[in-house]
Coordinates of C-alpha atoms and ligand atoms in Angstrom, one line a residue:
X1 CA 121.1 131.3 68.0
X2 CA 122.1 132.9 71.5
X3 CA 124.0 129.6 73.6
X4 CA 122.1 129.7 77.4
X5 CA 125.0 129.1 79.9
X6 CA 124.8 125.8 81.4
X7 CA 123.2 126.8 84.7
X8 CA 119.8 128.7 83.0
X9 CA 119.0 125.2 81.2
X10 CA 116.2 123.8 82.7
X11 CA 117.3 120.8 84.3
X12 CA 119.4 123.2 86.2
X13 CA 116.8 125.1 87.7
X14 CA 116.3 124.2 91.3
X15 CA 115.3 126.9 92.8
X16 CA 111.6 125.9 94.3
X17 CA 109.2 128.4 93.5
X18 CA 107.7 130.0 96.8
X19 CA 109.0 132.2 99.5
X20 CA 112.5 132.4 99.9
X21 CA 114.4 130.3 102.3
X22 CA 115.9 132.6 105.1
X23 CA 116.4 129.8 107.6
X24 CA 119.7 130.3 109.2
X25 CA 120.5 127.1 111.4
X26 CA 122.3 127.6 115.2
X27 CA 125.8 128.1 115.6
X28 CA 127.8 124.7 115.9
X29 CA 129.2 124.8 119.6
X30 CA 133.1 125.0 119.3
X31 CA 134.1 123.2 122.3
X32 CA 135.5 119.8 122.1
X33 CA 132.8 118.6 124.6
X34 CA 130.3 119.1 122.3
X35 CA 132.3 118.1 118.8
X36 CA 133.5 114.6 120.4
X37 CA 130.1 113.6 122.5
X38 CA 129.2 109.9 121.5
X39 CA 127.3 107.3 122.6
X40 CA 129.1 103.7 124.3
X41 CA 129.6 100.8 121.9
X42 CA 127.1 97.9 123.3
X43 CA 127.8 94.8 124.7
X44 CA 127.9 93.2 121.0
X45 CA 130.0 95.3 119.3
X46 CA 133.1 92.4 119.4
X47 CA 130.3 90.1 117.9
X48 CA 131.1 92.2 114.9
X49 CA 134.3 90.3 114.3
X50 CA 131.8 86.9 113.9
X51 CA 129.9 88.0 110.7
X52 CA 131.0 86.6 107.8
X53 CA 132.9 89.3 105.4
X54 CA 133.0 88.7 101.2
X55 CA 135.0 90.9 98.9
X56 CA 134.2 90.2 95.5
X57 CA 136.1 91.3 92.5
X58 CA 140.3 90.8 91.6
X59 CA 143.3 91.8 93.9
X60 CA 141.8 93.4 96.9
X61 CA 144.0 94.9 99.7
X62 CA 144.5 93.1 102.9
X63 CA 141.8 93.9 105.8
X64 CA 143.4 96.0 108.6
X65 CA 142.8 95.0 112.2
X66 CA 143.1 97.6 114.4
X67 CA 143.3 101.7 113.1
X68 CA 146.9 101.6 114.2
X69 CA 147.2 99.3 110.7
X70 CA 145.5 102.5 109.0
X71 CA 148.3 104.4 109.8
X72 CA 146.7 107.9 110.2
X73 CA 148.4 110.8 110.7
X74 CA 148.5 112.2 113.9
X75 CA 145.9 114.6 113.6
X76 CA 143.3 111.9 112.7
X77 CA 144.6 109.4 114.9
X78 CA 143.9 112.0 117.8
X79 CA 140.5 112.8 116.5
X80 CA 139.4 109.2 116.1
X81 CA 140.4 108.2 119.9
X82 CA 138.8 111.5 121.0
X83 CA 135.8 109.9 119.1
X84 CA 135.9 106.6 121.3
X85 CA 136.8 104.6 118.7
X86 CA 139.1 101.9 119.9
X87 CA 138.7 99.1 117.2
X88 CA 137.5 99.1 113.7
X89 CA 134.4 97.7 113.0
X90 CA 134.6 95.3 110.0
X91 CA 132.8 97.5 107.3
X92 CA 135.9 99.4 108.7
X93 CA 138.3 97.1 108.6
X94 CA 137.6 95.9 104.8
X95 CA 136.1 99.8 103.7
X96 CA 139.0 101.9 105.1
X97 CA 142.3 99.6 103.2
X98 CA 140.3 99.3 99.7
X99 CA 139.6 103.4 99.3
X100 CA 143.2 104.0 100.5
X101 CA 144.4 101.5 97.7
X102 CA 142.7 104.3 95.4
X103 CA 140.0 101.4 94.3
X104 CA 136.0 102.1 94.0
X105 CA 134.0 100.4 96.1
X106 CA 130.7 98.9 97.1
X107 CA 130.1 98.4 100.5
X108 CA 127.1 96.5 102.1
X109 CA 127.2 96.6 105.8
X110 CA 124.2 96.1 108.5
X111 CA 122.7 99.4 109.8
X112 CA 124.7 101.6 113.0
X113 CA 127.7 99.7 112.2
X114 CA 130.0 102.4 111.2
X115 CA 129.6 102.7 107.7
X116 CA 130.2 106.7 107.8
X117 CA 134.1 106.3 109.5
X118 CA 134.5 103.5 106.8
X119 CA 134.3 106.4 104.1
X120 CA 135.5 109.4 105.5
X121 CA 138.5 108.4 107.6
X122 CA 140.6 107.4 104.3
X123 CA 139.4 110.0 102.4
X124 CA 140.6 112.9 105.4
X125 CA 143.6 110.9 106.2
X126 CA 144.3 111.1 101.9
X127 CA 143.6 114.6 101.7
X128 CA 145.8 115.3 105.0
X129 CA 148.6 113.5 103.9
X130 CA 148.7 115.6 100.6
X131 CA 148.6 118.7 102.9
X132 CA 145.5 120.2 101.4
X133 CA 143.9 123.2 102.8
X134 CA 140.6 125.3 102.7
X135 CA 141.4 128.6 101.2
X136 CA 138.8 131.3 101.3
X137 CA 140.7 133.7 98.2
X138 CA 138.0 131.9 95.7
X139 CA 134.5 132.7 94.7
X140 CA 134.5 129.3 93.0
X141 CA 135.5 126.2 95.8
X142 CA 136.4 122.9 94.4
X143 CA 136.4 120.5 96.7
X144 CA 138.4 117.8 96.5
X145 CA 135.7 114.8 98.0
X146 CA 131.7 115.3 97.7
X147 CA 129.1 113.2 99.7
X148 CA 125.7 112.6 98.7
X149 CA 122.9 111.6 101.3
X150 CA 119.1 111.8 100.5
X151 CA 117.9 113.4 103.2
X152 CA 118.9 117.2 104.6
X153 CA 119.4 115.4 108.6
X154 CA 121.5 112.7 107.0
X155 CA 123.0 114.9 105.5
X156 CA 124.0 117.6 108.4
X157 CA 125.1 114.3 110.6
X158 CA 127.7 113.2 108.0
X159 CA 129.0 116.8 107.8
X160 CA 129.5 116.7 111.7
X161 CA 131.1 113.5 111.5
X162 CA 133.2 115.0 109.0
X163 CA 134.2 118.2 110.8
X164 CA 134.6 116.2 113.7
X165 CA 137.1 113.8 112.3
X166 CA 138.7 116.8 110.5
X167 CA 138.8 118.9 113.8
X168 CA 142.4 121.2 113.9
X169 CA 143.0 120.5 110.8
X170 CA 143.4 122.3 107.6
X171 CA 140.8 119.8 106.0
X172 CA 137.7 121.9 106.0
X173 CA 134.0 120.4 105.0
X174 CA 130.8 122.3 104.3
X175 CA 127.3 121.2 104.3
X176 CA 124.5 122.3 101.8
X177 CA 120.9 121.0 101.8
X178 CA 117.2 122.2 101.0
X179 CA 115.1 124.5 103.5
X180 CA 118.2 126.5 104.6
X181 CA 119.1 129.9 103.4
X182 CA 121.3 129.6 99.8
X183 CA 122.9 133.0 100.8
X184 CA 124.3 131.4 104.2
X185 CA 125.5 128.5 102.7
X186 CA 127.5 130.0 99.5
X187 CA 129.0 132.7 102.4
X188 CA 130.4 128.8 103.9
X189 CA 131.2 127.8 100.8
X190 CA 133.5 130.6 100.1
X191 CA 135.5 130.5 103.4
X192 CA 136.6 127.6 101.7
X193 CA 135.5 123.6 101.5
X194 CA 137.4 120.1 100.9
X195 CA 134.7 118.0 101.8
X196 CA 131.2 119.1 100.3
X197 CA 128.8 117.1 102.1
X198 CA 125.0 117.9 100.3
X199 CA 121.3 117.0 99.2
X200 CA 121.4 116.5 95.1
X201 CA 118.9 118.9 94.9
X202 CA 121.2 121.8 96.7
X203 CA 124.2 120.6 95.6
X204 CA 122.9 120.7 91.7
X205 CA 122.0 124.2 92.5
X206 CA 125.4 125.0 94.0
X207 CA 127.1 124.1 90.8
X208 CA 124.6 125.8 88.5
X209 CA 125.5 128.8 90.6
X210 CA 129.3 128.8 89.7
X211 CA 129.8 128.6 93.0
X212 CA 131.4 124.9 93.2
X213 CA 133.7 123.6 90.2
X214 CA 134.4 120.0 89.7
X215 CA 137.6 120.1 88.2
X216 CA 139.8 119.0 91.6
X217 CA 136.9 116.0 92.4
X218 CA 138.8 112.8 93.7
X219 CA 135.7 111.4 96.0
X220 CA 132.5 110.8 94.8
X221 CA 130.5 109.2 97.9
X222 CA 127.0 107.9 97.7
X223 CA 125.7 107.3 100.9
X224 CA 122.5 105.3 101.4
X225 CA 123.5 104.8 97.9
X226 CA 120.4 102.1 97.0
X227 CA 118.3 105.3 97.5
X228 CA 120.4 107.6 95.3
X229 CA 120.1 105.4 92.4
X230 CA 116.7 104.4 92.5
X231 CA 114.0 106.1 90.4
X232 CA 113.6 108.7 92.6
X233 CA 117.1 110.3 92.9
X234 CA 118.8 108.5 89.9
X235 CA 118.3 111.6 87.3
X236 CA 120.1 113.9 89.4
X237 CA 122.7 111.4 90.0
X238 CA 123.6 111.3 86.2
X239 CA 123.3 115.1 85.9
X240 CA 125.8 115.3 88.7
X241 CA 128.4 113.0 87.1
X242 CA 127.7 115.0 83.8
X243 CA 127.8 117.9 84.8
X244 CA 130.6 120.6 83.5
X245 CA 134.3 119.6 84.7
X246 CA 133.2 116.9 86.6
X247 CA 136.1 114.0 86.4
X248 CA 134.5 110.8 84.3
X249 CA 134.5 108.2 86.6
X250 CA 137.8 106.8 85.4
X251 CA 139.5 110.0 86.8
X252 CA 137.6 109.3 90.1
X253 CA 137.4 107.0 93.0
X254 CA 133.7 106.8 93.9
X255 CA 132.4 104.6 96.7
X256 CA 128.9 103.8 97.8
X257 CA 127.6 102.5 101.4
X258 CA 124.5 101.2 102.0
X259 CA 122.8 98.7 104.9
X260 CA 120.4 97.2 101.4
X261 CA 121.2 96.9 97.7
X262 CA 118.2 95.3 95.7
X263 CA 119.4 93.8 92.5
X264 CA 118.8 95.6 89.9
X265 CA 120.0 98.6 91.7
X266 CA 123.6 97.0 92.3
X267 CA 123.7 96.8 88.7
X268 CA 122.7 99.7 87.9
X269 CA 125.6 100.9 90.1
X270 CA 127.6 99.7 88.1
X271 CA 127.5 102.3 85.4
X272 CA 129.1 104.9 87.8
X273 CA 132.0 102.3 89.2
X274 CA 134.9 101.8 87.4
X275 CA 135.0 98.2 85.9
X276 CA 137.7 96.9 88.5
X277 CA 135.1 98.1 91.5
X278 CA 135.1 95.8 94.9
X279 CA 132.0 94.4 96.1
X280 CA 132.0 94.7 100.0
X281 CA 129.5 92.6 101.8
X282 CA 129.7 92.2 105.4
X283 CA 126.8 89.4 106.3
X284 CA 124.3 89.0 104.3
X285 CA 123.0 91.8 102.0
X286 CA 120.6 93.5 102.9
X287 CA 119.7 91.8 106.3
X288 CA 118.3 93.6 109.7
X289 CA 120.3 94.6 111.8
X290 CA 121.0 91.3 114.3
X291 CA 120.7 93.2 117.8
X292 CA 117.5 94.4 116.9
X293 CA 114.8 91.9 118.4
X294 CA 111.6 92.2 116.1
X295 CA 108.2 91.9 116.9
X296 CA 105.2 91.7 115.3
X297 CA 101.7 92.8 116.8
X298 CA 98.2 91.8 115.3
X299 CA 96.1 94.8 114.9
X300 CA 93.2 95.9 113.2
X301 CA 93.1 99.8 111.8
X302 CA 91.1 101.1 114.2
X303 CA 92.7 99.5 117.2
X304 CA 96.4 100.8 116.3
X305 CA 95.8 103.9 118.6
X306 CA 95.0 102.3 121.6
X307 CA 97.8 99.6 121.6
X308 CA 100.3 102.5 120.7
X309 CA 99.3 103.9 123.9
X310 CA 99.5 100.8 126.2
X311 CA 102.8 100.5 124.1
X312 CA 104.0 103.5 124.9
X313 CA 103.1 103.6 128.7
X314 CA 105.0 100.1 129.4
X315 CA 108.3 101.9 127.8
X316 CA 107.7 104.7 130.0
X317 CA 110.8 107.5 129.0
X318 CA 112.3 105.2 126.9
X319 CA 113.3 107.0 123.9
X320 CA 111.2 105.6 121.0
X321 CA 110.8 106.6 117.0
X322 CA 107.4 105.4 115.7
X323 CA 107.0 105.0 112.2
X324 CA 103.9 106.2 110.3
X325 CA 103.2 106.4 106.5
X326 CA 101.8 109.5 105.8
X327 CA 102.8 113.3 106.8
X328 CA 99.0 113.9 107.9
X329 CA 98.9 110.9 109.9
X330 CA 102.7 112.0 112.0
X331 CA 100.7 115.3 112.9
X332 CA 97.6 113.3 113.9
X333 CA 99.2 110.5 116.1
X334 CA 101.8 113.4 117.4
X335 CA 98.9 115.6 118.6
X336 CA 97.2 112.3 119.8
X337 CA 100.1 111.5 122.1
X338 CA 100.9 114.5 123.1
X339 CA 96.9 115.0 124.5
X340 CA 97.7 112.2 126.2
X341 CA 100.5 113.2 128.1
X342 CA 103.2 112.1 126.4
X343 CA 106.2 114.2 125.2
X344 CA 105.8 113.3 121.8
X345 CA 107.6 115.7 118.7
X346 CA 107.1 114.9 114.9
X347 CA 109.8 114.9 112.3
X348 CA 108.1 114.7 108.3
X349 CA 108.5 116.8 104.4
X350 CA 105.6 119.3 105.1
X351 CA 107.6 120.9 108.4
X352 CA 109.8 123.3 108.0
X353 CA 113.4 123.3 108.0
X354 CA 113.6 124.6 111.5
X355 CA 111.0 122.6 113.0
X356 CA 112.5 119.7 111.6
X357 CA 116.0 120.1 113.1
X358 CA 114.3 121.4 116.5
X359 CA 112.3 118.2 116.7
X360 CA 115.7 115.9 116.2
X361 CA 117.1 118.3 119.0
X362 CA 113.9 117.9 121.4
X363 CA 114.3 113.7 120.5
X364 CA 118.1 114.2 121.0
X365 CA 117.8 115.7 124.0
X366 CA 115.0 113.6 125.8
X367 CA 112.8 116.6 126.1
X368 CA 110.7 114.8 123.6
X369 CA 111.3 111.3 124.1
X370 CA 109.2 109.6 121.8
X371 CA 109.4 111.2 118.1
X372 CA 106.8 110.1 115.3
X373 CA 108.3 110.3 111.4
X374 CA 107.9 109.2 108.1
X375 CA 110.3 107.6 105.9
X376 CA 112.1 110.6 106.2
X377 CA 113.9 109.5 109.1
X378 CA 114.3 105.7 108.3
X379 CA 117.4 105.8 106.9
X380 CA 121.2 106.9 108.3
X381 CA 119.9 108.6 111.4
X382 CA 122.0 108.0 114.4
X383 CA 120.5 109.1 117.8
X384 CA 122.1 107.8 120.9
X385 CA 119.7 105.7 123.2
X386 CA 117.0 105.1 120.8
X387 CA 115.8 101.9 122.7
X388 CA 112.1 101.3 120.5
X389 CA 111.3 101.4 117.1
X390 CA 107.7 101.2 116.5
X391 CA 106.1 100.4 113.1
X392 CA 102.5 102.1 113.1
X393 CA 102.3 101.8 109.6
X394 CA 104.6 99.1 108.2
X395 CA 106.5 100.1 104.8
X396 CA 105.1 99.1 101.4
X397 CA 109.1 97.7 101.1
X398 CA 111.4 95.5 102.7
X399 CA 114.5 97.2 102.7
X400 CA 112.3 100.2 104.1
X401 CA 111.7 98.3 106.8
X402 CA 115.2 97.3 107.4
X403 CA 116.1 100.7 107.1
X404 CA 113.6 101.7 110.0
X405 CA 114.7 99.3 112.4
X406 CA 118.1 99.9 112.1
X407 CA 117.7 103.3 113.9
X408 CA 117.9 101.6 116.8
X409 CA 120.4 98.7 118.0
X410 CA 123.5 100.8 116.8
X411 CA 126.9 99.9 117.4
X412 CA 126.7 97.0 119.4
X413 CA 123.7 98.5 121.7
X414 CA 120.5 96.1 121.4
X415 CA 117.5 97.4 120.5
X416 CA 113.7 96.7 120.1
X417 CA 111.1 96.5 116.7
X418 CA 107.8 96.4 117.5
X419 CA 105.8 96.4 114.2
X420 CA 101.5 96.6 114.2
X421 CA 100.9 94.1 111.1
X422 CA 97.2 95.2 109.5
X423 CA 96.8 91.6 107.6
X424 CA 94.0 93.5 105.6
X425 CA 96.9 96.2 104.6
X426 CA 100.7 94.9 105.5
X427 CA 99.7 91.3 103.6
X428 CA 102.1 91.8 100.5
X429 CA 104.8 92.3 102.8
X430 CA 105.1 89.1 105.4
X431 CA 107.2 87.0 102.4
X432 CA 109.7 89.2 102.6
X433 CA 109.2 90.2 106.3
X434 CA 110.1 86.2 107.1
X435 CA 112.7 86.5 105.2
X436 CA 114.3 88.8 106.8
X437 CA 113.3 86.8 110.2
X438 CA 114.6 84.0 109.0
X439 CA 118.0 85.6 108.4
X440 CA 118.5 86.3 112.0
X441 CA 116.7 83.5 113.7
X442 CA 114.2 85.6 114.7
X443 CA 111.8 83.3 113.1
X444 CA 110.5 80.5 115.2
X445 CA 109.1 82.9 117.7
X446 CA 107.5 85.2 116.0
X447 CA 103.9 85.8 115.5
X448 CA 104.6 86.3 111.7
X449 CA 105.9 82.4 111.0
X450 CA 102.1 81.3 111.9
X451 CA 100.9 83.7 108.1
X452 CA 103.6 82.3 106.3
X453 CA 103.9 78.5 107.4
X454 CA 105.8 77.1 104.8
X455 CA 108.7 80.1 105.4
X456 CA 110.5 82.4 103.4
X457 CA 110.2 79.9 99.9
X458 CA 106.4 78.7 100.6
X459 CA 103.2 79.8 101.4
X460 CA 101.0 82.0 99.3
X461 CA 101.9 85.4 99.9
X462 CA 103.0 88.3 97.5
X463 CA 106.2 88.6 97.8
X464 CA 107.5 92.3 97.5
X465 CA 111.2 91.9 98.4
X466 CA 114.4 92.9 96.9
X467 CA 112.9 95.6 94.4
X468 CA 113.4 99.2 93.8
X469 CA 110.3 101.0 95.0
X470 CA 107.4 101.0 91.7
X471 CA 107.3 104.5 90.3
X472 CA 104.2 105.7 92.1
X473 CA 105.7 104.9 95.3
X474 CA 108.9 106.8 94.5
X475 CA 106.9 109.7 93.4
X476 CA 104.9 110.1 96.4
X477 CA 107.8 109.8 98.6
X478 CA 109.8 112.1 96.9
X479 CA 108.2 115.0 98.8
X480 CA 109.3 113.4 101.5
X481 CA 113.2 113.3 100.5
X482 CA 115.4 116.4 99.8
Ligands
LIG1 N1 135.0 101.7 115.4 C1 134.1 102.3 116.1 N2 134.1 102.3 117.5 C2 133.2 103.0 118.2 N3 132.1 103.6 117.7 C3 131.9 103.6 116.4 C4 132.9 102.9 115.5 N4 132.5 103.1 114.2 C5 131.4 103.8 114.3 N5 131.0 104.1 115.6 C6 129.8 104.8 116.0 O1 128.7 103.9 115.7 C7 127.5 104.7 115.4 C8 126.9 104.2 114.1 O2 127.8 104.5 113.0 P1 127.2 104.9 111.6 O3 126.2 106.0 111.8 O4 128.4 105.2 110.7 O5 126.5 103.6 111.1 P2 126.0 103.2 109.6 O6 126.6 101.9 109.4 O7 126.3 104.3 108.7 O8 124.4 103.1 109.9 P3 123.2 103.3 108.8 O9 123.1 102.1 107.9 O10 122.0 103.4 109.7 O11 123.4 104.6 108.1 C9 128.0 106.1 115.3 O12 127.6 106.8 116.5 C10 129.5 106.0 115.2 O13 130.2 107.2 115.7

């Protein structure tokens, strides 16, 4: 019998059928203008320092308090003050002495509170310190960290924190997601790559190709990793740690960062940790974000529209994400607001590559300031000045939900949640909706404590928190993700 190479198996077959890809993104600009332009920390960024941190598990390092304790080298040091950053957050603080004490970790931490620098500053300052360097004389790269991120825009904004962080360095990282040309990205590839930042689905497809090896692998990040494991992106998880060369995950350090870990997910985490692995947990797991005020709005199906609109006219320019369900219904309401006069872009699966990133730029850039999305754009996303979240459509899941709002209320900035509750639809959700109230005091005011009068434990609700999404759900979403 004729052995198929690993790569012509079928669970290494990526490649979608349909046209090819040939979308070629812009040109990163060069100039440190553009590579170091961020957003102010908010007036409650030092309120950071007053939420209560747990490490769980045996000997962890002391927490550092400022990034002087880091001790970067030089080159990272300049990069991280070019970046703004003046004091470590705490996910920083706790995150950044526990990956460079070589242990696996993790790490719970609200969302927009600087997760990403948590991961990548140790793993950069590591790889600096052992002098590696990018070399283009291969055909085959091995990188010596790889990040995973469900989505291809989560993605892309990790890589530019990366190659921000990594700027005049030797250190070089590459990105590779979906909906972009293959050809481009393996021509990046072979100039060389330290830090592979990547969708599963392209990443898989990268290694079937020969085109990445395994063999030098010290960093296995999982970003948003709740989402990575669940049903949806769990298989290609386990075909990435088996696959050919890669190191078993004693021969690793692998870390995972997320704002929500339902329970059964942190277990299941557990399989890819080694058995020493620290538990991070800055507040409470899984909570909203605390700068965020939350509302909820009464509404019936067929008044949501309307009240969008006087929403939407009281916020004026104010640059504000609203949250719908379905990829038909993004298009509908976009078009909707946009016959109305306001600059309104859409961001969802069925768009194209292209139109996708073009509609973060429009959004970016105010030239669109209110942008409709799926759950596409719930998680990770970090776009300065996003003063309103709206919730059209509330999530069939909590942690959803606390994904959502978290796009705005970032680093200290406050930030506003205005969610339409359908009783006849959004019902199964106000348990765990008050309990997420309750968790930041949010509780007494809110319209929502008058359906669920006997809080978070009483009442007669469904409650729906705390799992990983039904199998139905994750398949219908999965169009959605990479
Ligand atoms: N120590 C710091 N000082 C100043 N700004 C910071 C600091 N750490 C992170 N930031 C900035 O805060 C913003 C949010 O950080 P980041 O996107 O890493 O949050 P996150 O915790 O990963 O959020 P999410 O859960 O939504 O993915 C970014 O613009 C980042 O550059």
């Amino acid at each position: 019998m004729k052995l198929l190479p690993f790569w012509q198996h079928e669970q290494y077959l990526f490649l979608p059928a349909g046209p090819r890809v040939t979308y070629v993104p812009p040109t990163l600009p060069e100039d440190e203008d553009s590579i170091f332009a961020h957003y102010e920390t908010g007036i409650n960024f030092d309120k950071y320092d007053d939420i209560m941190v747990d490490v769980s598990g045996t000997n962890p390092p002391q927490a550092i308090m400022t990034f002087d304790e880091a001790r970067l080298c030089e080159s990272l040091r300049k990069t991280v003050s070019k970046s703004g950053y003046v004091k470590p957050t705490p996910v920083q603080k706790h995150g950044i002495p526990i990956i460079s004490a070589g242990r696996d970790l993790m790490a719970c931490a609200q969302t927009g509170s600087g997760k990403t620098a948590a991961f990548l500053l140790p793993i950069l300052q590591q790889l600096m310190a052992d002098g590696v360097a990018a070399s283009s004389f291969s055909e085959l790269q091995e990188p010596e960290a790889i990040i995973v991120a469900p989505t291809r825009e989560l993605i892309n904004q990790i890589y530019l924190e990366a190659r921000k962080f990594a700027y005049g360095t030797c250190v070089r990282p590459v990105v590779v997601y979906g909906g972009v040309s293959t050809g481009h990205q393996i021509r990046e590839i072979c100039r060389g790559c330290n830090v592979l930042c990547g969708t599963p689905g392209r990443l898989l497809d990268m290694i079937g190709r020969g085109k990445i090896g395994l063999t030098k692998l010290r960093y296995f990040v999982l970003d948003e990793a709740d989402r990575m494991l669940d049903m949806g992106f769990e298989p290609d998880m386990r075909r990435l740690v088996g696959s050919p060369g890669m190191p078993s995950k004693e021969n690793r350090q692998t870390l995972m960062f997320s704002a929500t870990y339902p329970d059964d997910i942190q277990r299941m985490a557990a399989d890819f940790l080694k058995t020493d692995y620290l538990f991070l947990a800055v507040g409470v797991v899984g909570a909203a974000c605390s700068d965020v005020e939350q509302t909820f709005v009464q509404v019936t199906k067929f008044s949501k529209r309307e009240q969008l609109l006087d929403l939407l006219k009281t916020t004026g320019t104010e640059r504000t994400m609203v949250f719908v369900e379905t990829k038909r219904q993004a298009d509908f309401i976009a078009t909707y607001l946009c016959q109305e006069k306001v600059p309104t872009t859409s961001i969802h699966g069925d768009r194209e590559q292209r139109e996708r990133e073009q509609a973060l730029a429009d959004f970016r850039s105010g030239k669109c300031p209110v942008m409709v999305a799926t759950s596409v754009a719930a998680r990770g996303l970090d776009i300065p000045d996003v003063q309103h979240v709206v919730n059209f459509d509330l999530p069939k899941e909590i942690d959803e939900y606390v994904h959502r709002i978290g796009r705005t209320g970032r680093c200290g900035n406050t930030g506003r949640a205005v969610s339409f509750y359908d009783p006849d639809n959004d019902a199964q959700l106000a348990r765990s909706l008050v309990t997420i109230l309750s968790k930041v005091r949010e509780l007494s005011s809110n319209y929502l404590s008058s359906l669920c009068p006997h809080g978070p434990q009483g009442g007669s609700f469904q409650e729906n928190g705390g799992q990983s999404q039904p199998a139905a759900q994750t398949a219908a979403d999965d169009e959605e993700w990479e």
